[in-house]
Amino acid sequence: MTDLAIKYFDLVGNSRLRIFHEDGRTFINRSTKRYDAIFCDAFTSLYAIPFQLTTKESVTKMYALLNENGVALVNIISAIGGDLGMFLRAEYATYKSVFPQVWLFPVSDPYNGILSQNIMLVALKTNKRPSFKSRDRELDEYLSHIWRGKVNSELPILTDDLAPVDSYVIRMIRRK
């Protein structure tokens, strides 16, 4: 993956960037270092979501690995509402049970909650609310995609003992 990121996405070396190649849950379970950011893009498609990275136990471990003002970013393919958004809403509730702030940024259309699209879930370890404004025009455009609608919380928090991720995915597939 790193080679592809270098070749196709202009990833350049940086002394602050540390890339690890191993199972995400194994890494967070054994890591003792602190990080400013954790980016989770392990959901390779709508059809392959490793449940062990979606649970409260794994989210709690991520929270513990973050520095005081750290952020967890999770790329999820989903809608926000309806059957297509069941996994996202369960994951949102799970992150909300651990982090003081959780925000959603639909990538394609920030106003359409029933559209299945890439959605960035942003969990902040701080209570201080960010401005979501940037002087950088491109970054400001991304920040403008913040979801301003309601996120229903009717689904249970995902845990190692109860994570019906496959059930949510099957419903999404049947609706498409």
C-alpha atoms as a PDB file:
ATOM      1  CA  MET A   1       0.000   0.000   0.000  1.00  0.00           C
ATOM      2  CA  THR A   2       2.798   2.406   0.795  1.00  0.00           C
ATOM      3  CA  ASP A   3       4.379   1.858  -2.623  1.00  0.00           C
ATOM      4  CA  LEU A   4       1.031   2.595  -4.267  1.00  0.00           C
ATOM      5  CA  ALA A   5       0.622   5.751  -2.188  1.00  0.00           C
ATOM      6  CA  ILE A   6       4.073   6.935  -3.261  1.00  0.00           C
ATOM      7  CA  LYS A   7       3.460   6.122  -6.919  1.00  0.00           C
ATOM      8  CA  TYR A   8      -0.138   7.300  -7.342  1.00  0.00           C
ATOM      9  CA  PHE A   9      -0.857   9.721  -4.492  1.00  0.00           C
ATOM     10  CA  ASP A  10       2.439  11.614  -4.226  1.00  0.00           C
ATOM     11  CA  LEU A  11       3.238  10.379  -0.726  1.00  0.00           C
ATOM     12  CA  VAL A  12       6.620  11.809   0.231  1.00  0.00           C
ATOM     13  CA  GLY A  13       8.900  10.892   3.082  1.00  0.00           C
ATOM     14  CA  ASN A  14       8.558  12.880   6.281  1.00  0.00           C
ATOM     15  CA  SER A  15      10.310  12.291   9.589  1.00  0.00           C
ATOM     16  CA  ARG A  16       6.961  12.706  11.397  1.00  0.00           C
ATOM     17  CA  LEU A  17       5.170  10.130   9.230  1.00  0.00           C
ATOM     18  CA  ARG A  18       5.407   6.572  10.509  1.00  0.00           C
ATOM     19  CA  ILE A  19       3.799   3.799   8.508  1.00  0.00           C
ATOM     20  CA  PHE A  20       3.182   0.333   9.941  1.00  0.00           C
ATOM     21  CA  HIS A  21       2.336  -2.755   7.907  1.00  0.00           C
ATOM     22  CA  GLU A  22       0.383  -5.156  10.105  1.00  0.00           C
ATOM     23  CA  ASP A  23      -3.122  -5.937  11.328  1.00  0.00           C
ATOM     24  CA  GLY A  24      -4.580  -2.756  12.815  1.00  0.00           C
ATOM     25  CA  ARG A  25      -6.104  -4.333  15.921  1.00  0.00           C
ATOM     26  CA  THR A  26      -2.897  -6.210  16.699  1.00  0.00           C
ATOM     27  CA  PHE A  27      -0.960  -2.963  16.358  1.00  0.00           C
ATOM     28  CA  ILE A  28      -3.213  -0.895  18.619  1.00  0.00           C
ATOM     29  CA  ASN A  29      -3.362  -3.675  21.216  1.00  0.00           C
ATOM     30  CA  ARG A  30       0.413  -3.843  21.604  1.00  0.00           C
ATOM     31  CA  SER A  31       1.459  -0.248  20.927  1.00  0.00           C
ATOM     32  CA  THR A  32       2.576   1.933  23.827  1.00  0.00           C
ATOM     33  CA  LYS A  33       3.560   5.059  21.875  1.00  0.00           C
ATOM     34  CA  ARG A  34       1.418   8.182  21.517  1.00  0.00           C
ATOM     35  CA  TYR A  35       0.289   9.690  18.233  1.00  0.00           C
ATOM     36  CA  ASP A  36      -1.185  12.976  17.057  1.00  0.00           C
ATOM     37  CA  ALA A  37      -3.438  11.233  14.550  1.00  0.00           C
ATOM     38  CA  ILE A  38      -4.660   7.759  13.716  1.00  0.00           C
ATOM     39  CA  PHE A  39      -6.065   7.217  10.236  1.00  0.00           C
ATOM     40  CA  CYS A  40      -8.178   4.120   9.704  1.00  0.00           C
ATOM     41  CA  ASP A  41      -8.853   3.200   6.093  1.00  0.00           C
ATOM     42  CA  ALA A  42      -8.952  -0.552   6.580  1.00  0.00           C
ATOM     43  CA  PHE A  43     -12.439  -0.906   5.153  1.00  0.00           C
ATOM     44  CA  THR A  44     -11.262  -1.905   1.678  1.00  0.00           C
ATOM     45  CA  SER A  45     -14.774  -1.889   0.297  1.00  0.00           C
ATOM     46  CA  LEU A  46     -18.375  -2.031   1.318  1.00  0.00           C
ATOM     47  CA  TYR A  47     -18.018  -5.816   1.390  1.00  0.00           C
ATOM     48  CA  ALA A  48     -14.909  -6.161   3.585  1.00  0.00           C
ATOM     49  CA  ILE A  49     -15.168  -4.446   6.951  1.00  0.00           C
ATOM     50  CA  PRO A  50     -12.947  -6.017   9.632  1.00  0.00           C
ATOM     51  CA  PHE A  51     -15.294  -5.896  12.634  1.00  0.00           C
ATOM     52  CA  GLN A  52     -12.404  -6.008  15.121  1.00  0.00           C
ATOM     53  CA  LEU A  53     -11.516  -2.402  14.175  1.00  0.00           C
ATOM     54  CA  THR A  54     -15.087  -1.139  14.656  1.00  0.00           C
ATOM     55  CA  THR A  55     -15.724  -1.983  18.309  1.00  0.00           C
ATOM     56  CA  LYS A  56     -15.699   0.091  21.476  1.00  0.00           C
ATOM     57  CA  GLU A  57     -12.697  -1.881  22.680  1.00  0.00           C
ATOM     58  CA  SER A  58     -10.629  -0.934  19.611  1.00  0.00           C
ATOM     59  CA  VAL A  59     -11.875   2.677  19.692  1.00  0.00           C
ATOM     60  CA  THR A  60     -10.925   2.904  23.381  1.00  0.00           C
ATOM     61  CA  LYS A  61      -7.421   1.645  22.525  1.00  0.00           C
ATOM     62  CA  MET A  62      -7.122   4.261  19.757  1.00  0.00           C
ATOM     63  CA  TYR A  63      -8.232   6.964  22.174  1.00  0.00           C
ATOM     64  CA  ALA A  64      -5.543   5.884  24.649  1.00  0.00           C
ATOM     65  CA  LEU A  65      -2.850   5.990  21.945  1.00  0.00           C
ATOM     66  CA  LEU A  66      -3.626   9.597  21.006  1.00  0.00           C
ATOM     67  CA  ASN A  67      -1.902  12.644  22.428  1.00  0.00           C
ATOM     68  CA  GLU A  68      -3.969  15.164  24.375  1.00  0.00           C
ATOM     69  CA  ASN A  69      -5.334  16.934  21.275  1.00  0.00           C
ATOM     70  CA  GLY A  70      -5.225  13.875  19.032  1.00  0.00           C
ATOM     71  CA  VAL A  71      -7.625  12.936  16.274  1.00  0.00           C
ATOM     72  CA  ALA A  72      -8.875   9.648  14.846  1.00  0.00           C
ATOM     73  CA  LEU A  73      -9.973   9.740  11.215  1.00  0.00           C
ATOM     74  CA  VAL A  74     -11.968   6.861   9.744  1.00  0.00           C
ATOM     75  CA  ASN A  75     -12.916   6.541   6.079  1.00  0.00           C
ATOM     76  CA  ILE A  76     -16.269   4.767   5.761  1.00  0.00           C
ATOM     77  CA  ILE A  77     -18.294   3.980   2.628  1.00  0.00           C
ATOM     78  CA  SER A  78     -21.890   4.493   3.685  1.00  0.00           C
ATOM     79  CA  ALA A  79     -24.942   6.670   3.731  1.00  0.00           C
ATOM     80  CA  ILE A  80     -25.945   8.414   6.944  1.00  0.00           C
ATOM     81  CA  GLY A  81     -29.650   7.629   6.962  1.00  0.00           C
ATOM     82  CA  GLY A  82     -31.784   4.612   6.150  1.00  0.00           C
ATOM     83  CA  ASP A  83     -30.658   1.005   5.795  1.00  0.00           C
ATOM     84  CA  LEU A  84     -27.588   2.119   3.829  1.00  0.00           C
ATOM     85  CA  GLY A  85     -26.389   4.034   6.893  1.00  0.00           C
ATOM     86  CA  MET A  86     -26.843   1.423   9.614  1.00  0.00           C
ATOM     87  CA  PHE A  87     -23.158   0.566   9.932  1.00  0.00           C
ATOM     88  CA  LEU A  88     -22.130   4.215   9.950  1.00  0.00           C
ATOM     89  CA  ARG A  89     -24.666   5.088  12.640  1.00  0.00           C
ATOM     90  CA  ALA A  90     -23.520   2.171  14.818  1.00  0.00           C
ATOM     91  CA  GLU A  91     -19.889   3.197  14.318  1.00  0.00           C
ATOM     92  CA  TYR A  92     -20.754   6.835  15.050  1.00  0.00           C
ATOM     93  CA  ALA A  93     -22.452   5.798  18.312  1.00  0.00           C
ATOM     94  CA  THR A  94     -19.425   3.682  19.190  1.00  0.00           C
ATOM     95  CA  TYR A  95     -16.989   6.568  18.690  1.00  0.00           C
ATOM     96  CA  LYS A  96     -19.342   8.956  20.548  1.00  0.00           C
ATOM     97  CA  SER A  97     -19.224   6.583  23.538  1.00  0.00           C
ATOM     98  CA  VAL A  98     -15.451   7.154  23.798  1.00  0.00           C
ATOM     99  CA  PHE A  99     -14.534  10.521  22.232  1.00  0.00           C
ATOM    100  CA  PRO A 100     -15.903  13.898  23.391  1.00  0.00           C
ATOM    101  CA  GLN A 101     -16.452  15.047  19.795  1.00  0.00           C
ATOM    102  CA  VAL A 102     -17.321  13.103  16.659  1.00  0.00           C
ATOM    103  CA  TRP A 103     -17.991  14.769  13.314  1.00  0.00           C
ATOM    104  CA  LEU A 104     -18.968  13.447   9.883  1.00  0.00           C
ATOM    105  CA  PHE A 105     -17.748  14.807   6.555  1.00  0.00           C
ATOM    106  CA  PRO A 106     -19.544  13.337   3.516  1.00  0.00           C
ATOM    107  CA  VAL A 107     -17.044  13.621   0.657  1.00  0.00           C
ATOM    108  CA  SER A 108     -19.297  13.829  -2.417  1.00  0.00           C
ATOM    109  CA  ASP A 109     -22.474  15.519  -1.207  1.00  0.00           C
ATOM    110  CA  PRO A 110     -22.636  17.050   2.279  1.00  0.00           C
ATOM    111  CA  TYR A 111     -26.413  17.552   2.054  1.00  0.00           C
ATOM    112  CA  ASN A 112     -27.593  14.102   0.967  1.00  0.00           C
ATOM    113  CA  GLY A 113     -27.824  11.748   3.945  1.00  0.00           C
ATOM    114  CA  ILE A 114     -29.214   8.829   1.956  1.00  0.00           C
ATOM    115  CA  LEU A 115     -26.456   8.783  -0.670  1.00  0.00           C
ATOM    116  CA  SER A 116     -23.871   6.038  -0.190  1.00  0.00           C
ATOM    117  CA  GLN A 117     -20.487   7.747  -0.429  1.00  0.00           C
ATOM    118  CA  ASN A 118     -17.138   8.056   1.300  1.00  0.00           C
ATOM    119  CA  ILE A 119     -17.677   9.660   4.684  1.00  0.00           C
ATOM    120  CA  MET A 120     -14.867  10.776   6.937  1.00  0.00           C
ATOM    121  CA  LEU A 121     -15.626  10.184  10.605  1.00  0.00           C
ATOM    122  CA  VAL A 122     -13.473  12.586  12.637  1.00  0.00           C
ATOM    123  CA  ALA A 123     -13.152  11.905  16.382  1.00  0.00           C
ATOM    124  CA  LEU A 124     -11.435  14.539  18.510  1.00  0.00           C
ATOM    125  CA  LYS A 125      -9.874  13.800  21.883  1.00  0.00           C
ATOM    126  CA  THR A 126     -10.354  17.404  22.989  1.00  0.00           C
ATOM    127  CA  ASN A 127     -13.495  19.142  24.249  1.00  0.00           C
ATOM    128  CA  LYS A 128     -12.467  22.341  22.467  1.00  0.00           C
ATOM    129  CA  ARG A 129     -14.610  22.820  19.369  1.00  0.00           C
ATOM    130  CA  PRO A 130     -12.584  23.512  16.208  1.00  0.00           C
ATOM    131  CA  SER A 131     -13.536  26.301  13.819  1.00  0.00           C
ATOM    132  CA  PHE A 132     -13.590  24.054  10.726  1.00  0.00           C
ATOM    133  CA  LYS A 133     -12.146  26.943   8.722  1.00  0.00           C
ATOM    134  CA  SER A 134      -8.811  27.103   6.953  1.00  0.00           C
ATOM    135  CA  ARG A 135      -6.857  29.710   5.003  1.00  0.00           C
ATOM    136  CA  ASP A 136      -5.962  26.941   2.578  1.00  0.00           C
ATOM    137  CA  ARG A 137      -8.717  27.064  -0.059  1.00  0.00           C
ATOM    138  CA  GLU A 138      -8.667  23.341  -0.835  1.00  0.00           C
ATOM    139  CA  LEU A 139      -8.722  22.308   2.831  1.00  0.00           C
ATOM    140  CA  ASP A 140     -11.478  24.831   3.541  1.00  0.00           C
ATOM    141  CA  GLU A 141     -13.581  23.220   0.798  1.00  0.00           C
ATOM    142  CA  TYR A 142     -13.217  19.814   2.467  1.00  0.00           C
ATOM    143  CA  LEU A 143     -14.066  21.293   5.865  1.00  0.00           C
ATOM    144  CA  SER A 144     -17.223  22.841   4.422  1.00  0.00           C
ATOM    145  CA  HIS A 145     -18.571  19.315   3.919  1.00  0.00           C
ATOM    146  CA  ILE A 146     -19.342  18.912   7.613  1.00  0.00           C
ATOM    147  CA  TRP A 147     -22.625  17.065   8.168  1.00  0.00           C
ATOM    148  CA  ARG A 148     -25.111  19.446   9.763  1.00  0.00           C
ATOM    149  CA  GLY A 149     -28.054  17.056   9.878  1.00  0.00           C
ATOM    150  CA  LYS A 150     -29.125  14.745  12.648  1.00  0.00           C
ATOM    151  CA  VAL A 151     -27.494  11.350  13.131  1.00  0.00           C
ATOM    152  CA  ASN A 152     -30.025   8.912  14.573  1.00  0.00           C
ATOM    153  CA  SER A 153     -28.689   6.870  17.467  1.00  0.00           C
ATOM    154  CA  GLU A 154     -31.078   3.939  17.470  1.00  0.00           C
ATOM    155  CA  LEU A 155     -28.367   1.317  16.971  1.00  0.00           C
ATOM    156  CA  PRO A 156     -26.314  -0.283  19.745  1.00  0.00           C
ATOM    157  CA  ILE A 157     -22.667   0.481  20.314  1.00  0.00           C
ATOM    158  CA  LEU A 158     -20.439  -2.094  18.612  1.00  0.00           C
ATOM    159  CA  THR A 159     -18.437  -4.267  21.030  1.00  0.00           C
ATOM    160  CA  ASP A 160     -16.150  -7.268  20.738  1.00  0.00           C
ATOM    161  CA  ASP A 161     -19.100  -9.342  21.989  1.00  0.00           C
ATOM    162  CA  LEU A 162     -21.733  -7.735  19.723  1.00  0.00           C
ATOM    163  CA  ALA A 163     -20.674  -6.306  16.377  1.00  0.00           C
ATOM    164  CA  PRO A 164     -23.264  -7.212  13.731  1.00  0.00           C
ATOM    165  CA  VAL A 165     -21.192  -5.469  11.044  1.00  0.00           C
ATOM    166  CA  ASP A 166     -21.847  -8.199   8.466  1.00  0.00           C
ATOM    167  CA  SER A 167     -25.601  -7.880   9.061  1.00  0.00           C
ATOM    168  CA  TYR A 168     -25.450  -4.126   8.395  1.00  0.00           C
ATOM    169  CA  VAL A 169     -23.353  -4.674   5.274  1.00  0.00           C
ATOM    170  CA  ILE A 170     -25.775  -7.279   3.900  1.00  0.00           C
ATOM    171  CA  ARG A 171     -28.639  -4.790   4.290  1.00  0.00           C
ATOM    172  CA  MET A 172     -26.615  -2.166   2.414  1.00  0.00           C
ATOM    173  CA  ILE A 173     -25.841  -4.597  -0.401  1.00  0.00           C
ATOM    174  CA  ARG A 174     -29.497  -5.643  -0.742  1.00  0.00           C
ATOM    175  CA  ARG A 175     -30.611  -1.998  -0.972  1.00  0.00           C
ATOM    176  CA  LYS A 176     -28.146  -1.079  -3.735  1.00  0.00           C
END
